[in-house]
Coordinates of C-alpha atoms and ligand atoms in Angstrom, one line a residue:
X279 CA -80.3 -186.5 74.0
X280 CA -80.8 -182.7 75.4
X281 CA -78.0 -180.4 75.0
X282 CA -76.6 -179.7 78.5
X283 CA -74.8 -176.8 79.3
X284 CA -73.1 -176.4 82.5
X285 CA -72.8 -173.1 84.5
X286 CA -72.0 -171.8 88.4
X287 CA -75.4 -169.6 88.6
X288 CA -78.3 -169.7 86.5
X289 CA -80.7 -166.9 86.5
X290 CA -83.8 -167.5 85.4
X291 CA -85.5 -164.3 84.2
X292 CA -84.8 -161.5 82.8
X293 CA -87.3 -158.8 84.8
X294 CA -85.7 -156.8 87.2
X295 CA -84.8 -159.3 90.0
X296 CA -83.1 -161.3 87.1
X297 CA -81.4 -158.6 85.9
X298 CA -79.7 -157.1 89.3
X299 CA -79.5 -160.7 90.3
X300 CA -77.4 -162.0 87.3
X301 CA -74.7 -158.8 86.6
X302 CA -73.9 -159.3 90.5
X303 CA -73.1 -162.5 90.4
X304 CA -71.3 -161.7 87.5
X305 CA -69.8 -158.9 88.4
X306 CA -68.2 -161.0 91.8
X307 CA -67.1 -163.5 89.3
X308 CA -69.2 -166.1 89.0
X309 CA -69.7 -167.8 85.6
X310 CA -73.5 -167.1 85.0
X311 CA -76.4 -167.5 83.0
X312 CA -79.7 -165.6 82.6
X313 CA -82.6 -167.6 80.7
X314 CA -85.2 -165.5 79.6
X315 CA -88.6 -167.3 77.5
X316 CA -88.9 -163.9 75.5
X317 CA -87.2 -163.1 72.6
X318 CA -84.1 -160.7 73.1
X319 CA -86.6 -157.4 71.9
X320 CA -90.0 -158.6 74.1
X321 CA -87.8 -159.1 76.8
X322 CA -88.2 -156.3 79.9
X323 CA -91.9 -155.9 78.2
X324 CA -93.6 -156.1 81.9
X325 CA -96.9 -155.7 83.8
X326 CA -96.5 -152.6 86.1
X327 CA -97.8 -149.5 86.9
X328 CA -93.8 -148.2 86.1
X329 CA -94.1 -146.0 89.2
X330 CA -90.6 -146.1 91.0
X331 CA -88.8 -143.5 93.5
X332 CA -85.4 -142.8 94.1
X333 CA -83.7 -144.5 91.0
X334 CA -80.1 -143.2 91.6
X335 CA -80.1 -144.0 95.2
X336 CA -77.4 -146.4 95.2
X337 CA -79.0 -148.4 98.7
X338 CA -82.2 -148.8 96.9
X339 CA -80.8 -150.4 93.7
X340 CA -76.9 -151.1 95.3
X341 CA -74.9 -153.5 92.7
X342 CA -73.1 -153.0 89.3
X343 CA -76.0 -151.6 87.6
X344 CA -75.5 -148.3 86.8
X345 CA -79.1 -146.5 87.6
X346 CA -77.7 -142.9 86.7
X347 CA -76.6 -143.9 83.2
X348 CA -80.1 -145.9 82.6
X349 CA -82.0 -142.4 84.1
X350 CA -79.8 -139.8 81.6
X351 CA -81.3 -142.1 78.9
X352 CA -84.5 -139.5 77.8
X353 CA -86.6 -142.8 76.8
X354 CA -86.9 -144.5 80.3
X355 CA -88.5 -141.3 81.4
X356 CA -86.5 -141.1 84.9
X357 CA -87.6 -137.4 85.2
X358 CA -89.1 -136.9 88.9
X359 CA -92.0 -135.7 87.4
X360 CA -94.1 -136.8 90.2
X361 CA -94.3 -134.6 93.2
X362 CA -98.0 -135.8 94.9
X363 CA -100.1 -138.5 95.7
X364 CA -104.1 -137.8 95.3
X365 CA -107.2 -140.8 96.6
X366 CA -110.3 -140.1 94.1
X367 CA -113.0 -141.9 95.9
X368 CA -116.1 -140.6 93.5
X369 CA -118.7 -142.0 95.3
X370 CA -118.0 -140.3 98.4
X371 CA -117.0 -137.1 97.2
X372 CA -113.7 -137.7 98.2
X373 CA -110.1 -136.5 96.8
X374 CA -107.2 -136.1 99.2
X375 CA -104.0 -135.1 97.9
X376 CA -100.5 -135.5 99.8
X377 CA -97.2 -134.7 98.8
X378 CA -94.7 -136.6 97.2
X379 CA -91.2 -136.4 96.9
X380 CA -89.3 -134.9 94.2
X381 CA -87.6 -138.1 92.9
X382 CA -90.9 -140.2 92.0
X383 CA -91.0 -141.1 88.2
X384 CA -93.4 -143.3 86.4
X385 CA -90.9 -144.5 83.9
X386 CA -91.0 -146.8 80.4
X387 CA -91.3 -150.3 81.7
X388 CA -90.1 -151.7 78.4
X389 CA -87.4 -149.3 77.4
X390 CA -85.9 -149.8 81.3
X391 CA -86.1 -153.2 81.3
X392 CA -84.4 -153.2 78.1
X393 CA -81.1 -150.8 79.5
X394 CA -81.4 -153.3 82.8
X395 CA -80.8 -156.5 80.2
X396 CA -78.1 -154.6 78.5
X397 CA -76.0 -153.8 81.4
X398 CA -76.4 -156.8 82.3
X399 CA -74.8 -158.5 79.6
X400 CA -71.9 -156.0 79.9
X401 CA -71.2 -157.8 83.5
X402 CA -70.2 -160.9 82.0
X403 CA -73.6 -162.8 81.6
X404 CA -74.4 -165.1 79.3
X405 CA -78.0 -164.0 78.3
X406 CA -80.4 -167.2 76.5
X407 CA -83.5 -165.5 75.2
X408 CA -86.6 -167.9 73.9
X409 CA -85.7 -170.3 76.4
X410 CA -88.3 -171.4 79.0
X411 CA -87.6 -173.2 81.8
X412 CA -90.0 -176.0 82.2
X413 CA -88.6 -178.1 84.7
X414 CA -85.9 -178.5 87.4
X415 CA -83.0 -181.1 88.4
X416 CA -82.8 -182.1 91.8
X417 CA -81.0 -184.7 94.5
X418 CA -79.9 -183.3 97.6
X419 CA -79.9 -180.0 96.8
X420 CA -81.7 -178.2 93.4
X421 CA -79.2 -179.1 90.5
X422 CA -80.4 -177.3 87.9
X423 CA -83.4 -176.9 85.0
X424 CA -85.0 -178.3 82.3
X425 CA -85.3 -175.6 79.3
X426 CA -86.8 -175.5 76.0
X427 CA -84.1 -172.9 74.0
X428 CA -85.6 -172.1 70.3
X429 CA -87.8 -175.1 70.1
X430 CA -84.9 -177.2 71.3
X431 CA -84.3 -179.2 74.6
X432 CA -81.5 -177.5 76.7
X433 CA -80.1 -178.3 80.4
X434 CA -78.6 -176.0 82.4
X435 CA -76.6 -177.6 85.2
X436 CA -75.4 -175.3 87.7
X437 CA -74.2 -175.0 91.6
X438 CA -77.0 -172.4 92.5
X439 CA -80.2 -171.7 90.8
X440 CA -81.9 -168.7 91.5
X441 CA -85.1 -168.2 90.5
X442 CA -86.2 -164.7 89.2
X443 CA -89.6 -166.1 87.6
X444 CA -92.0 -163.4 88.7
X445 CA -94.7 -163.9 90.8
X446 CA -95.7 -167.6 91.5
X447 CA -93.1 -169.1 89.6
X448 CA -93.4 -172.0 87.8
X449 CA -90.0 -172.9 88.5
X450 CA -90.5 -172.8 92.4
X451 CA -93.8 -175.0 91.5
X452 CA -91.6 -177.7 89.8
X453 CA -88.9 -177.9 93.0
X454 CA -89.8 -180.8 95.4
X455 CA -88.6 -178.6 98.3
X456 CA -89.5 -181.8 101.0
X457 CA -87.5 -184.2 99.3
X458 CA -83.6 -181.9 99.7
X459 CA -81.4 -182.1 101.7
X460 CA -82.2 -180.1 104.8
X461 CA -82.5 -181.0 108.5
X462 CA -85.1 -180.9 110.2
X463 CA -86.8 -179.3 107.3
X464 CA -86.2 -176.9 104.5
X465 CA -86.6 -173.8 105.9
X466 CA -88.0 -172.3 102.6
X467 CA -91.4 -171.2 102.8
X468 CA -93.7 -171.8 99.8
X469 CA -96.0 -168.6 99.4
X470 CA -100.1 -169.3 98.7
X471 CA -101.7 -167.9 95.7
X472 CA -104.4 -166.3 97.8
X473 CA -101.2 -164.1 99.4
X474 CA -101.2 -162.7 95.8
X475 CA -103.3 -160.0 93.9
X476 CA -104.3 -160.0 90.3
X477 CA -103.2 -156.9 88.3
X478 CA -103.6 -155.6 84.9
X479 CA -102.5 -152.4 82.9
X480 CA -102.5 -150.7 79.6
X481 CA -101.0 -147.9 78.4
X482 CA -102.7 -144.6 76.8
X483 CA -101.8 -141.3 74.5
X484 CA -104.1 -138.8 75.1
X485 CA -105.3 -136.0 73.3
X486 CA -104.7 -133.3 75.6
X487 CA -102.5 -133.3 78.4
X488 CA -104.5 -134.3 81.7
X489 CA -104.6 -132.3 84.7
X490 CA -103.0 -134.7 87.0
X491 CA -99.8 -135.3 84.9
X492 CA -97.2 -135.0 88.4
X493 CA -99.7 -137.2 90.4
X494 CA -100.0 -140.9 91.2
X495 CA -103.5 -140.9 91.3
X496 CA -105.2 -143.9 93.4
X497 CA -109.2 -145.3 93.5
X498 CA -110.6 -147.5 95.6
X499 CA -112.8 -150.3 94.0
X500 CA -114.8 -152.9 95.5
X501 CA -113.2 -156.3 97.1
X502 CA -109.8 -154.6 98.7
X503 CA -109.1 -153.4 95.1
X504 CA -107.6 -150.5 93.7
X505 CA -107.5 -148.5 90.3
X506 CA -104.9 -146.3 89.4
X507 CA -104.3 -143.4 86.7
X508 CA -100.0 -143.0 86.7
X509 CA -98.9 -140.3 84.1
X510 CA -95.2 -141.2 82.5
X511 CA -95.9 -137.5 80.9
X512 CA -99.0 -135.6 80.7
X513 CA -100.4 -137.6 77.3
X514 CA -99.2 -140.6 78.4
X515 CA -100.6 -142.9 81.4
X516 CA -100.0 -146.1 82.6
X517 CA -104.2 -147.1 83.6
X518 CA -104.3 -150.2 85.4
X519 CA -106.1 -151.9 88.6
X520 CA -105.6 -155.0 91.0
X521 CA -107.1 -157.0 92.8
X522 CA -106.5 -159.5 95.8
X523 CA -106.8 -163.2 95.1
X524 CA -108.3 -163.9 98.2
X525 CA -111.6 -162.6 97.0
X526 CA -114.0 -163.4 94.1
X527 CA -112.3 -162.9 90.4
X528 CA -113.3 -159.6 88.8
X529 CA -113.1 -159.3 85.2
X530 CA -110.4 -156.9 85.1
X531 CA -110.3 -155.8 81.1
X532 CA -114.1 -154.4 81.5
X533 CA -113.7 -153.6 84.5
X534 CA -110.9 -150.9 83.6
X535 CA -113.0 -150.3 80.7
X536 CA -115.6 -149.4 82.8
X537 CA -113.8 -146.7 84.6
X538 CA -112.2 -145.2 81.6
X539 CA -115.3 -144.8 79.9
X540 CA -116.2 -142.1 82.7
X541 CA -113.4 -140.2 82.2
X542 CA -113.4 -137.3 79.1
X543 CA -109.9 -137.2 79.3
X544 CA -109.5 -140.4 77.7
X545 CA -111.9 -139.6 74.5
X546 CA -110.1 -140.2 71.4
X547 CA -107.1 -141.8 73.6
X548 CA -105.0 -144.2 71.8
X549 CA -103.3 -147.3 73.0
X550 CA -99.7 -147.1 73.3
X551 CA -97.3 -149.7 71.3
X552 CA -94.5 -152.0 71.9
X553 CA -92.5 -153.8 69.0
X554 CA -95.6 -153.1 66.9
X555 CA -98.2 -155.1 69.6
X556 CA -100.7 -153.3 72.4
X557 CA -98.9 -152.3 75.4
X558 CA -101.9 -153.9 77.7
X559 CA -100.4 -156.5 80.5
X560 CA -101.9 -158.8 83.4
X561 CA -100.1 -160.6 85.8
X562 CA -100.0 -161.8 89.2
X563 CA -98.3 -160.0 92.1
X564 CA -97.5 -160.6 95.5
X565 CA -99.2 -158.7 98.4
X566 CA -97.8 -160.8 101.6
X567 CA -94.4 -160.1 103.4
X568 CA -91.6 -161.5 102.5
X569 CA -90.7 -165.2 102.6
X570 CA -89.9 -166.4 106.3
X571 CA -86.5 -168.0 104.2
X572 CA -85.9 -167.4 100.3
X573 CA -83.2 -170.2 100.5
X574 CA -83.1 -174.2 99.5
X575 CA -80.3 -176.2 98.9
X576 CA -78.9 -174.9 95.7
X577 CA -81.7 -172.7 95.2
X578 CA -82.8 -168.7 96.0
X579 CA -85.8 -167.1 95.1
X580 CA -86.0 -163.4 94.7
X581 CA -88.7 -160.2 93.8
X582 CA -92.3 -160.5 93.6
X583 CA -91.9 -164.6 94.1
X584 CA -90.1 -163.8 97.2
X585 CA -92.8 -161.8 98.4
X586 CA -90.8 -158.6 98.0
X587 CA -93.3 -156.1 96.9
X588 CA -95.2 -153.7 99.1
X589 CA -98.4 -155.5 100.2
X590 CA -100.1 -152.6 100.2
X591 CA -99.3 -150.3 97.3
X592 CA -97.9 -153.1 95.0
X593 CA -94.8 -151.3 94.6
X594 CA -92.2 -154.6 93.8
X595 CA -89.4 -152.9 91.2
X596 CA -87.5 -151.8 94.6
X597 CA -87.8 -155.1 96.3
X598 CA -86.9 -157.1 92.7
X599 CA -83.6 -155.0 93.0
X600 CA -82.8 -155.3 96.5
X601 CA -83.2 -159.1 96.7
X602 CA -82.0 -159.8 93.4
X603 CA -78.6 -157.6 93.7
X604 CA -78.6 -160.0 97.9
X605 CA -78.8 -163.1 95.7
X606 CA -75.9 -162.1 93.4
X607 CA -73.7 -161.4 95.8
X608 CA -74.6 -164.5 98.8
X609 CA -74.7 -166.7 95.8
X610 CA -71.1 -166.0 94.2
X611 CA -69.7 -165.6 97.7
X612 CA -71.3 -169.3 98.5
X613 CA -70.5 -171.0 95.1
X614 CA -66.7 -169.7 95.3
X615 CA -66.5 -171.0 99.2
X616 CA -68.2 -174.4 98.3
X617 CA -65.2 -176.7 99.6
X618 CA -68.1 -180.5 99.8
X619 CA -70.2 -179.5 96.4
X620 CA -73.4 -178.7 98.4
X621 CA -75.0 -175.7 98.5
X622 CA -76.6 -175.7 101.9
X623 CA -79.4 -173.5 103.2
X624 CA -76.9 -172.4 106.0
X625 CA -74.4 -171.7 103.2
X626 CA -76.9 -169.6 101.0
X627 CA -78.6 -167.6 104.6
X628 CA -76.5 -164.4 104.4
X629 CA -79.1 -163.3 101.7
X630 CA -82.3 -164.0 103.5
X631 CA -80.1 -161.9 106.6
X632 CA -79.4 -159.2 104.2
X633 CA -82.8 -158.8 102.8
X634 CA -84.1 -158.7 106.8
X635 CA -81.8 -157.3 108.7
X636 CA -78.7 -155.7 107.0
X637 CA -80.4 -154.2 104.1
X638 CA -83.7 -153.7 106.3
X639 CA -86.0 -153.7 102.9
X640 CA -87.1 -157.2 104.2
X641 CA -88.4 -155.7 107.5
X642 CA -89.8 -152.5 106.5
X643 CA -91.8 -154.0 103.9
X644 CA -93.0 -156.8 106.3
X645 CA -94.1 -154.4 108.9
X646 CA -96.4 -153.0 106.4
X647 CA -98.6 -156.3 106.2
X648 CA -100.9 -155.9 109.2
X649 CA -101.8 -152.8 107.7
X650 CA -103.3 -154.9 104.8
X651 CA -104.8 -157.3 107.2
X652 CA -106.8 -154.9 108.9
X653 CA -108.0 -153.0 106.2
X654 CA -109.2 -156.8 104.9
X655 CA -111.0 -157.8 108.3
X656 CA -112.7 -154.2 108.9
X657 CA -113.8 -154.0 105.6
X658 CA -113.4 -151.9 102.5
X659 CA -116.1 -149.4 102.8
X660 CA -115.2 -149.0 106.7
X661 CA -111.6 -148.1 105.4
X662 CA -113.3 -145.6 102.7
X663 CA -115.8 -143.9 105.4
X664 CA -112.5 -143.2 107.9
X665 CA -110.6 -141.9 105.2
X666 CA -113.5 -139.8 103.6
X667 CA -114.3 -138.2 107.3
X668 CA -110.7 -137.5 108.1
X669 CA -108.5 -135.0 107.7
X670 CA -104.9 -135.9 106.0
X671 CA -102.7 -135.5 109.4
X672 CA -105.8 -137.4 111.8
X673 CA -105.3 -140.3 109.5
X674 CA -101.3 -140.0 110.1
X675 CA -101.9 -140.2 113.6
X676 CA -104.1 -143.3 113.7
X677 CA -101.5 -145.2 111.7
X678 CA -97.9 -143.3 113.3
X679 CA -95.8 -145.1 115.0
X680 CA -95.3 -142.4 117.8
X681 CA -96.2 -144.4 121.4
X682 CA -96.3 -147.7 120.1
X683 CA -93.1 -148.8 123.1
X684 CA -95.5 -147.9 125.6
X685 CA -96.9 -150.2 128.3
X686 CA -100.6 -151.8 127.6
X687 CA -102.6 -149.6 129.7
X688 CA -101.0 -146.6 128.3
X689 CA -101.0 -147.7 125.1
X690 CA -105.0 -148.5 125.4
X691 CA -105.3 -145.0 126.9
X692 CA -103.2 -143.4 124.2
X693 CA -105.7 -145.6 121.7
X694 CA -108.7 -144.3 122.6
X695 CA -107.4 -140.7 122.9
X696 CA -106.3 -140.7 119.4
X697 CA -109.9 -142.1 118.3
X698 CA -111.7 -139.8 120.1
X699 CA -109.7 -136.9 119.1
X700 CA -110.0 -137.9 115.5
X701 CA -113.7 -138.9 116.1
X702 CA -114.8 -135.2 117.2
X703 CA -113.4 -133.8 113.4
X704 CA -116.3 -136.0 112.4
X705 CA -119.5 -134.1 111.7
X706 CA -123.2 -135.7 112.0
X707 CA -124.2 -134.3 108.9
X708 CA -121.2 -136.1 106.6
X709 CA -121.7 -139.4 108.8
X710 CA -125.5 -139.5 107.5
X711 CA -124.2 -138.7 103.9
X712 CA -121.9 -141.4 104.1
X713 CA -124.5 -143.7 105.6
X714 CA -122.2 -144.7 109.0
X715 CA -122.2 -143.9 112.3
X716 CA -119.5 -142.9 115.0
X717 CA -119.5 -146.2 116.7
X718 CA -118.1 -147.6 113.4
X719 CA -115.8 -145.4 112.5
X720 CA -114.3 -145.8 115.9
X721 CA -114.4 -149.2 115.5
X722 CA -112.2 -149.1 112.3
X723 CA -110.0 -146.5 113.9
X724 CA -109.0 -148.8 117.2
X725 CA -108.5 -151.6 115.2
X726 CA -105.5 -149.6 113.0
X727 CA -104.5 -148.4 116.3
X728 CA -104.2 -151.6 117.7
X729 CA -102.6 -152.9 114.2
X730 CA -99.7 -150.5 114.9
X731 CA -98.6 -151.9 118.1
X732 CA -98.4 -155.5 116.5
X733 CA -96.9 -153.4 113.5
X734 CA -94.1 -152.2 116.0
X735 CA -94.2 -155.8 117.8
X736 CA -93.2 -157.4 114.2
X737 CA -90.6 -154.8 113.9
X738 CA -88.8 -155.8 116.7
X739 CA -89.4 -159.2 115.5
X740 CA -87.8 -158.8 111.8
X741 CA -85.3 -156.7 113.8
X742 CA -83.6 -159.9 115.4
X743 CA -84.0 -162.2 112.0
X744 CA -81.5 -164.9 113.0
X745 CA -78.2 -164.3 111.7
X746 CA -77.3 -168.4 110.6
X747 CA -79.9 -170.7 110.0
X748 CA -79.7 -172.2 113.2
X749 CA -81.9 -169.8 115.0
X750 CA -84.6 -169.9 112.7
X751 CA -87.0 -172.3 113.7
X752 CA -86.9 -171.2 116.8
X753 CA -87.5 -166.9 115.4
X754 CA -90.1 -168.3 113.4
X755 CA -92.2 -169.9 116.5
X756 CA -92.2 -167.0 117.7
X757 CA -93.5 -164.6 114.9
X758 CA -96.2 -166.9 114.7
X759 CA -97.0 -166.3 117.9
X760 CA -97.4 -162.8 117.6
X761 CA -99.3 -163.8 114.1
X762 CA -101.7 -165.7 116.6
X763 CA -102.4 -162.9 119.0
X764 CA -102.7 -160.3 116.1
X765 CA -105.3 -162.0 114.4
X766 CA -107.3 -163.1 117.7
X767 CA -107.3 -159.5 118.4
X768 CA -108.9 -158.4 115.4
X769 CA -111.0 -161.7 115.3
X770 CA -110.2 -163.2 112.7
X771 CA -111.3 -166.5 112.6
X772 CA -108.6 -169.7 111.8
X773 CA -110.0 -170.6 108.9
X774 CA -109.5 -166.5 107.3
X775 CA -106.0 -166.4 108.5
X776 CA -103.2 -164.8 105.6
X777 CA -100.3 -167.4 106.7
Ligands
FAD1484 C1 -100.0 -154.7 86.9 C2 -98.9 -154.5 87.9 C3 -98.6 -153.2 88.3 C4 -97.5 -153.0 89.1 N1 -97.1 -151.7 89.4 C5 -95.9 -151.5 90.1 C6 -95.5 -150.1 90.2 O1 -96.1 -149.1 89.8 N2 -94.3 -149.9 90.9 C7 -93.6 -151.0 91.4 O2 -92.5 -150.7 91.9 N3 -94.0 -152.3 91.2 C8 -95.1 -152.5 90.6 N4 -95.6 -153.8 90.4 C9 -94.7 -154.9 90.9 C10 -93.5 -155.1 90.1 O3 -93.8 -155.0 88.7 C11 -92.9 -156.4 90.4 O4 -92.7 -156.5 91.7 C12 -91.6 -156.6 89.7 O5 -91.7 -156.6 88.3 C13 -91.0 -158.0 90.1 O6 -89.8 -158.2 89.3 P1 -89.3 -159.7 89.2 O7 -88.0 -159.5 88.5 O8 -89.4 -160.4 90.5 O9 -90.4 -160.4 88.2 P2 -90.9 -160.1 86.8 O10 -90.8 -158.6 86.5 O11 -92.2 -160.7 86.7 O12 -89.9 -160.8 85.8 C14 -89.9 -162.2 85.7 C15 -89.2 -162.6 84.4 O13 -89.1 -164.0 84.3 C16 -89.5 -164.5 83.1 N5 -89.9 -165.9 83.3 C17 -90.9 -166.3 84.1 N6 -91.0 -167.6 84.0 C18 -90.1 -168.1 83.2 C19 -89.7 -169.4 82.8 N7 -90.3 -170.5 83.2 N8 -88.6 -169.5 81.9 C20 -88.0 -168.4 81.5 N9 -88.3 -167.1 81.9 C21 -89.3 -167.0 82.8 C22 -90.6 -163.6 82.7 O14 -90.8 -163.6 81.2 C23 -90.1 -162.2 83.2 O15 -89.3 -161.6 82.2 C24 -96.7 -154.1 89.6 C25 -97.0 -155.4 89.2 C26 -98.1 -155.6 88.4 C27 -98.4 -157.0 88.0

């Protein structure tokens, strides 16, 4: 017979969304369990590229966690040493640099992680390390999981699971979402793998400082991927690139070897360690919008398996804290109100309305996804050429917001203005160097003009996220709608569609 253990909440995961997710609940009151399947000192050991801005802002990471004592601890490397953004693209002869705030760090994955699980333990949270979840209980609603603690077989009964897993978790694989108790249909909205990019990282000491150390440096590579070069100080960089899994595999471990092997500053480099082991990580991450719903009966999903990481840059630690700190809260608040013993998806909604609509996070970063679309249908090297032949503030104009409420005939005039002025920066002499022509370069431009009136279209949209559940089928009808006459604008074919 398994040991069972019975609890209100349990968390599964001890990453970020875990960790904001689990001290909230906690912190409202709930009895609550966090079940991590690393041991207590691998645990907040993470695949990231540790660039995060704004740690103290209390909106961005809102909850009990307490972000300025975490950033006065000198290890974490919360020190806003990052003040610019520069695009290397060799090939072309490119480098653009653009300022960056002053509060941008690229921080310690590990040793943050590590304050996050702390803190959350002082909420109140029981915290299971070595224990994976490997399967979940389920009737009407989701019931619980099926663990393996220390070699042994544990489960966890509870009134609301929320799932922190990461990205494509295995616990959302393992939930038979058709079979609860949801009329007409669960609302949930299982993402696709192909919505998700590949990403890998390690860590480096170099010799000498490198001449980029308050930079988030960014590379293009082939297939809609990207390198990147993130200093935490000026001998120490986070090197890592992604890919999305839409496209053929790339062999990501040469491929970063490939690029280092260019690059002087890295002779002699050594990798950096954690508990004694390499600090080189892979994993999967999301790079779609949010999910339409993040609710089941007795279930909430939350960061990168919710879709909550920007599809474009990959940035997710923001998102992980947002949803997670949404799921805390909605999920006490719905576990101490539960008068029948279901947990409904109408009883768990405030958090998919929070994440949308009250918070906004959901919105902003799902406005962002057309961008991503484009940039996918017209075509890496397009993208490169416009961005190589552009000045910094031509490219803000392509892509600004500014006369996106106008009617269609101005906004088609205003279009074709904007690409014509940015067109005659363009000089014949680069175009033949670059191997394009002005007709496809405008061609690239409209469609990014034409992206941001959809962009500002899905605005709206996310705007009027239903506040109960019973709007949403209805809400979602029509974002696919406007997901129809997106993608038949910029041709894309049914069969290459995102969602
Ligand atoms: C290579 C890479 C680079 C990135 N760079 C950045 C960046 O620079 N800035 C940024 O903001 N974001 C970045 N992101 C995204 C960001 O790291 C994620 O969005 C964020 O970590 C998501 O947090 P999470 O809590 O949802 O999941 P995770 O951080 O993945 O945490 C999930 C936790 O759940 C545990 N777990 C999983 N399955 C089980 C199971 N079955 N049983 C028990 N425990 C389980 C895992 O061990 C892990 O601890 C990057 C991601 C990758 C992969």
């Amino acid at each position: 017979m398994p040991v069972s253990e019975a609890y209100e909440i349990v968390v599964i995961g001890g990453g970020i969304a875990g960790c904001f997710a689990a001290a909230t609940a906690a912190d409202r009151g709930a009895d609550v369990v966090q079940l991590e399947r690393k041991s207590a000192e691998e645990a907040g050991h993470i695949a990231c590229g540790d660039a995060m801005k704004s740690p103290t802002d209390s909106k961005k990471y809102p909850g009990p966690i307490d972000m300025s004592a975490i950033a006065a601890d000198e290890d974490v490397l919360i020190d806003g040493n990052i003040d610019r953004i520069e695009w290397w693209d060799e090939e072309l002869d490119v480098k653009k640099v653009l300022p960056y705030d002053g509060h941008s760090n690229v921080v310690d994955r590990y040793e943050f992680g590590q304050r996050l699980l702390e803190q959350t333990a002082a909420c109140g949270v029981d915290q299971h390390f070595d224990t994976v979840v490997n399967g979940v209980l389920q009737d009407a609603q989701v019931e619980g999981v099926r663990a393996v603690r220390d070699g042994e077989a544990v489960t966890y009964t509870a009134d609301l699971v929320v799932d922190a897993g990461g990205s494509l978790s295995s616990v959302m694989a393992n939930v038979d979402f058709g079979s609860l108790d949801a009329e007409p249909e669960t609302s949930f909205e299982k993402p696709n793998y192909q919505q998700f990019g590949s990403a890998y990282r390690e860590v480096f000491h170099t010799q000498a400082p490198v001449p980029y150390d308050n930079a988030l440096v960014g590379k293009p590579l082939e297939r809609m991927g990207y390198i990147w070069y993130f200093p935490r100080t000026a001998t120490e960089i986070n090197v890592g690139l992604g890919f999305q899994m839409n496209k053929d595999p790339v062999t990501l471990v040469d491929r970063l070897r490939a690029d280092l092997e260019g690059r002087p500053e890295f002779d002699g480099a050594d990798l950096d360690t954690v508990n004694g082991g390499a600090n080189k990580l892979g994993a999967a991450l999301a790079l779609r919008r949010p999910l339409d719903s993040m609710v089941a009966p007795g279930y909430i999903t939350v960061g990168c398996n919710a879709g909550t990481t920007h599809p474009i840059t990959g940035k997710g630690i923001r998102g992980a804290a947002v949803t997670g700190y949404s799921a805390g809260k909605h999920g006490a608040a719905a576990v101490r109100d539960d008068e029948d013993g279901f947990i409904s998806e109408a009883d768990l909604w405030a958090h998919n309305y929070f994440v949308y609509v009250e918070h906004g996070l959901g919105t902003r970063t799902a406005v962002k996804d057309p961008y991503n679309i484009a940039a996918s249908q017209v075509g890496m090297e397009n993208v490169r050429a416009a961005v190589a032949l552009l000045p910094e503030d031509a490219i803000a104009d392509v892509v600004s917001s500014e006369g996106n409420s106008l009617g269609v005939r101005s906004a088609i005039r205003l279009a074709s203005g904007v690409v014509q002025n940015a067109l005659s920066l363009v000089s014949d002499d680069r175009l033949e160097e670059l191997d394009t022509t002005k007709r496809a370069v405008g061609r690239t431009l409209l469609d990014f003009v034409r992206t941001r009136r959809y962009a500002e279209k899905y605005e709206r949209l996310y705007g009027e996220y239903p506040a109960t559940r019973d709007g949403f089928f209805e809400w979602r009808d029509a974002r696919d709608a406007v997901d129809d006459a997106f993608n038949d604008e910029l041709g894309i074919p049914a069969d290459r569609r995102k969602y």
